[in-house]
Amino acid sequence: TQLLEQSPQFLSIQEGENLTVYCNSSSVFSSLQWYRQEPGEGPVLLVTVVTGGEVKKLKRLTFQFGDARKDSSLHITAAQPGDTGLYLCAGARGAQKLVFGQGTRLTINP
Amino acid sequence: NAGVTQTPKFQVLKTGQSMTLQCAQDMNHNSMYWYRQDPGMGLRLIYYSASEGTTDKGEVPNGYNVSRLNKREFSLRLESAAPSQTSVYFCASKTGVQETQYFGPGTRLLVL
């Protein structure tokens, strides 16, 4: 049972387009994190959202935590080839554990 | 400051063989984790150690054992490897307060 469902699992778009990745659950999380993973490397944290309705921006990336703290979205404006990678959302369960979504493999074509 | 290091980077085993995956962190973190990553499954928690001297099961602990050797090191052992354990294994660590987990580069394991 996947507690966090990411969609889409694969996305291939042209440079300059906008995109949104979704992370949904029926469970409430104390916080939600987004990671990016490059081939052959471990995931690297992009952002943590804690408060329901919270919006955080990281350059062209906008992260939003749902009001009920069950879902989140990642929006990329004017995607660049350097944005290519695997994006993972992870929900915090208590003080120690993270539950990860399946990941979204994003390819930005020049 | 190397962060989280893992050895080996690659390993091929035959069914039934045993091996230990090593992980070390130099950030003085209290908590350490072992995950496996399979296509379409994201990362799944195998075992974790909230502090030196403690270990707890995660989502998929069957077939694995762990040892928190000291604050820096957390090892994962496969006593009798099975093809279903073919995966990429990641070690991670974090402080007790912050939720950010720092990941190692991974160990790619193939069990034939």
PDB file of C-alpha atoms in Angstrom, chain B residues 1-100:
ATOM      1  CA  ASN B   1      33.331  16.854   5.620  1.00  0.00           C
ATOM      2  CA  ALA B   2      32.247  13.815   3.574  1.00  0.00           C
ATOM      3  CA  GLY B   3      28.632  13.684   4.785  1.00  0.00           C
ATOM      4  CA  VAL B   4      27.205  10.164   4.423  1.00  0.00           C
ATOM      5  CA  THR B   5      29.425   7.514   2.851  1.00  0.00           C
ATOM      6  CA  GLN B   6      28.449   4.009   1.755  1.00  0.00           C
ATOM      7  CA  THR B   7      30.494   0.961   0.774  1.00  0.00           C
ATOM      8  CA  PRO B   8      30.547  -0.859  -1.513  1.00  0.00           C
ATOM      9  CA  LYS B   9      29.153   1.073  -4.469  1.00  0.00           C
ATOM     10  CA  PHE B  10      28.298  -2.062  -6.425  1.00  0.00           C
ATOM     11  CA  GLN B  11      27.948  -5.720  -5.463  1.00  0.00           C
ATOM     12  CA  VAL B  12      26.884  -8.898  -7.217  1.00  0.00           C
ATOM     13  CA  LEU B  13      25.859 -11.831  -5.033  1.00  0.00           C
ATOM     14  CA  LYS B  14      24.625 -15.331  -5.664  1.00  0.00           C
ATOM     15  CA  THR B  15      21.438 -16.495  -3.993  1.00  0.00           C
ATOM     16  CA  GLY B  16      22.185 -17.593  -0.437  1.00  0.00           C
ATOM     17  CA  GLN B  17      25.371 -15.559   0.003  1.00  0.00           C
ATOM     18  CA  SER B  18      25.684 -13.058   2.811  1.00  0.00           C
ATOM     19  CA  MET B  19      27.068  -9.554   2.875  1.00  0.00           C
ATOM     20  CA  THR B  20      27.162  -6.381   4.945  1.00  0.00           C
ATOM     21  CA  LEU B  21      26.557  -2.902   3.585  1.00  0.00           C
ATOM     22  CA  GLN B  22      28.474  -0.231   5.451  1.00  0.00           C
ATOM     23  CA  CYS B  23      27.368   3.335   6.169  1.00  0.00           C
ATOM     24  CA  ALA B  24      29.145   6.116   8.031  1.00  0.00           C
ATOM     25  CA  GLN B  25      28.335   9.780   8.671  1.00  0.00           C
ATOM     26  CA  ASP B  26      30.593  12.538   9.965  1.00  0.00           C
ATOM     27  CA  MET B  27      27.888  15.103  10.822  1.00  0.00           C
ATOM     28  CA  ASN B  28      27.387  13.946  14.447  1.00  0.00           C
ATOM     29  CA  HIS B  29      23.796  12.983  13.628  1.00  0.00           C
ATOM     30  CA  ASN B  30      21.783  10.969  16.111  1.00  0.00           C
ATOM     31  CA  SER B  31      19.469   9.122  13.701  1.00  0.00           C
ATOM     32  CA  MET B  32      20.414   6.837  10.838  1.00  0.00           C
ATOM     33  CA  TYR B  33      18.308   4.990   8.282  1.00  0.00           C
ATOM     34  CA  TRP B  34      18.472   2.256   5.649  1.00  0.00           C
ATOM     35  CA  TYR B  35      16.170   2.418   2.606  1.00  0.00           C
ATOM     36  CA  ARG B  36      15.813   0.401  -0.549  1.00  0.00           C
ATOM     37  CA  GLN B  37      14.757   1.943  -3.845  1.00  0.00           C
ATOM     38  CA  ASP B  38      13.035  -0.084  -6.531  1.00  0.00           C
ATOM     39  CA  PRO B  39      11.550   1.148  -9.828  1.00  0.00           C
ATOM     40  CA  GLY B  40       8.083   2.607  -9.335  1.00  0.00           C
ATOM     41  CA  MET B  41       8.252   2.141  -5.548  1.00  0.00           C
ATOM     42  CA  GLY B  42      10.069   5.211  -4.305  1.00  0.00           C
ATOM     43  CA  LEU B  43      12.181   4.645  -1.177  1.00  0.00           C
ATOM     44  CA  ARG B  44      11.029   2.154   1.428  1.00  0.00           C
ATOM     45  CA  LEU B  45      12.399   2.151   4.972  1.00  0.00           C
ATOM     46  CA  ILE B  46      14.099  -1.098   6.024  1.00  0.00           C
ATOM     47  CA  TYR B  47      15.431  -0.247   9.501  1.00  0.00           C
ATOM     48  CA  TYR B  48      16.330   2.862  11.407  1.00  0.00           C
ATOM     49  CA  SER B  49      18.253   3.849  14.510  1.00  0.00           C
ATOM     50  CA  ALA B  50      16.941   6.842  16.407  1.00  0.00           C
ATOM     51  CA  SER B  51      20.055   7.011  18.551  1.00  0.00           C
ATOM     52  CA  GLU B  52      23.195   5.053  19.314  1.00  0.00           C
ATOM     53  CA  GLY B  53      22.256   1.718  20.855  1.00  0.00           C
ATOM     54  CA  THR B  54      18.717   1.543  19.457  1.00  0.00           C
ATOM     55  CA  THR B  55      17.307   0.054  16.254  1.00  0.00           C
ATOM     56  CA  ASP B  56      13.752  -0.334  14.979  1.00  0.00           C
ATOM     57  CA  LYS B  57      12.031  -2.008  12.063  1.00  0.00           C
ATOM     58  CA  GLY B  58      10.741  -0.007   9.161  1.00  0.00           C
ATOM     59  CA  GLU B  59       8.323  -0.921   6.413  1.00  0.00           C
ATOM     60  CA  VAL B  60      10.254  -3.836   4.837  1.00  0.00           C
ATOM     61  CA  PRO B  61      12.622  -5.413   7.436  1.00  0.00           C
ATOM     62  CA  ASN B  62      12.297  -9.094   6.486  1.00  0.00           C
ATOM     63  CA  GLY B  63      15.579 -10.637   5.342  1.00  0.00           C
ATOM     64  CA  TYR B  64      17.727  -7.891   6.859  1.00  0.00           C
ATOM     65  CA  ASN B  65      19.531  -7.173  10.107  1.00  0.00           C
ATOM     66  CA  VAL B  66      21.214  -3.978  11.265  1.00  0.00           C
ATOM     67  CA  SER B  67      23.872  -2.885  13.734  1.00  0.00           C
ATOM     68  CA  ARG B  68      24.427   0.611  15.077  1.00  0.00           C
ATOM     69  CA  LEU B  69      28.115   0.114  15.783  1.00  0.00           C
ATOM     70  CA  ASN B  70      28.613   3.590  17.223  1.00  0.00           C
ATOM     71  CA  LYS B  71      27.221   7.058  16.603  1.00  0.00           C
ATOM     72  CA  ARG B  72      28.929   7.281  13.195  1.00  0.00           C
ATOM     73  CA  GLU B  73      28.272   3.840  11.719  1.00  0.00           C
ATOM     74  CA  PHE B  74      25.144   1.883  10.829  1.00  0.00           C
ATOM     75  CA  SER B  75      25.478  -1.388   8.914  1.00  0.00           C
ATOM     76  CA  LEU B  76      22.908  -3.482   7.045  1.00  0.00           C
ATOM     77  CA  ARG B  77      23.375  -7.239   6.758  1.00  0.00           C
ATOM     78  CA  LEU B  78      21.815  -9.707   4.369  1.00  0.00           C
ATOM     79  CA  GLU B  79      22.288 -13.158   5.893  1.00  0.00           C
ATOM     80  CA  SER B  80      21.027 -15.169   2.896  1.00  0.00           C
ATOM     81  CA  ALA B  81      20.540 -13.014  -0.158  1.00  0.00           C
ATOM     82  CA  ALA B  82      17.538 -13.553  -2.430  1.00  0.00           C
ATOM     83  CA  PRO B  83      16.866 -12.201  -5.953  1.00  0.00           C
ATOM     84  CA  SER B  84      14.028 -10.107  -4.452  1.00  0.00           C
ATOM     85  CA  GLN B  85      16.696  -8.146  -2.594  1.00  0.00           C
ATOM     86  CA  THR B  86      18.141  -6.830  -5.845  1.00  0.00           C
ATOM     87  CA  SER B  87      17.818  -3.105  -5.363  1.00  0.00           C
ATOM     88  CA  VAL B  88      19.609   0.160  -4.706  1.00  0.00           C
ATOM     89  CA  TYR B  89      20.233   0.678  -1.002  1.00  0.00           C
ATOM     90  CA  PHE B  90      20.512   4.132   0.541  1.00  0.00           C
ATOM     91  CA  CYS B  91      21.715   5.118   3.964  1.00  0.00           C
ATOM     92  CA  ALA B  92      20.604   8.431   5.472  1.00  0.00           C
ATOM     93  CA  SER B  93      21.132  10.374   8.672  1.00  0.00           C
ATOM     94  CA  LYS B  94      19.624  13.347  10.479  1.00  0.00           C
ATOM     95  CA  THR B  95      19.851  15.214  13.743  1.00  0.00           C
ATOM     96  CA  GLY B  96      17.235  14.569  16.391  1.00  0.00           C
ATOM     97  CA  VAL B  97      15.615  17.948  15.917  1.00  0.00           C
ATOM     98  CA  GLN B  98      15.609  18.726  12.213  1.00  0.00           C
ATOM     99  CA  GLU B  99      13.645  16.563   9.810  1.00  0.00           C
ATOM    100  CA  THR B 100      16.067  16.892   6.898  1.00  0.00           C
TER     101      THR B 100
END
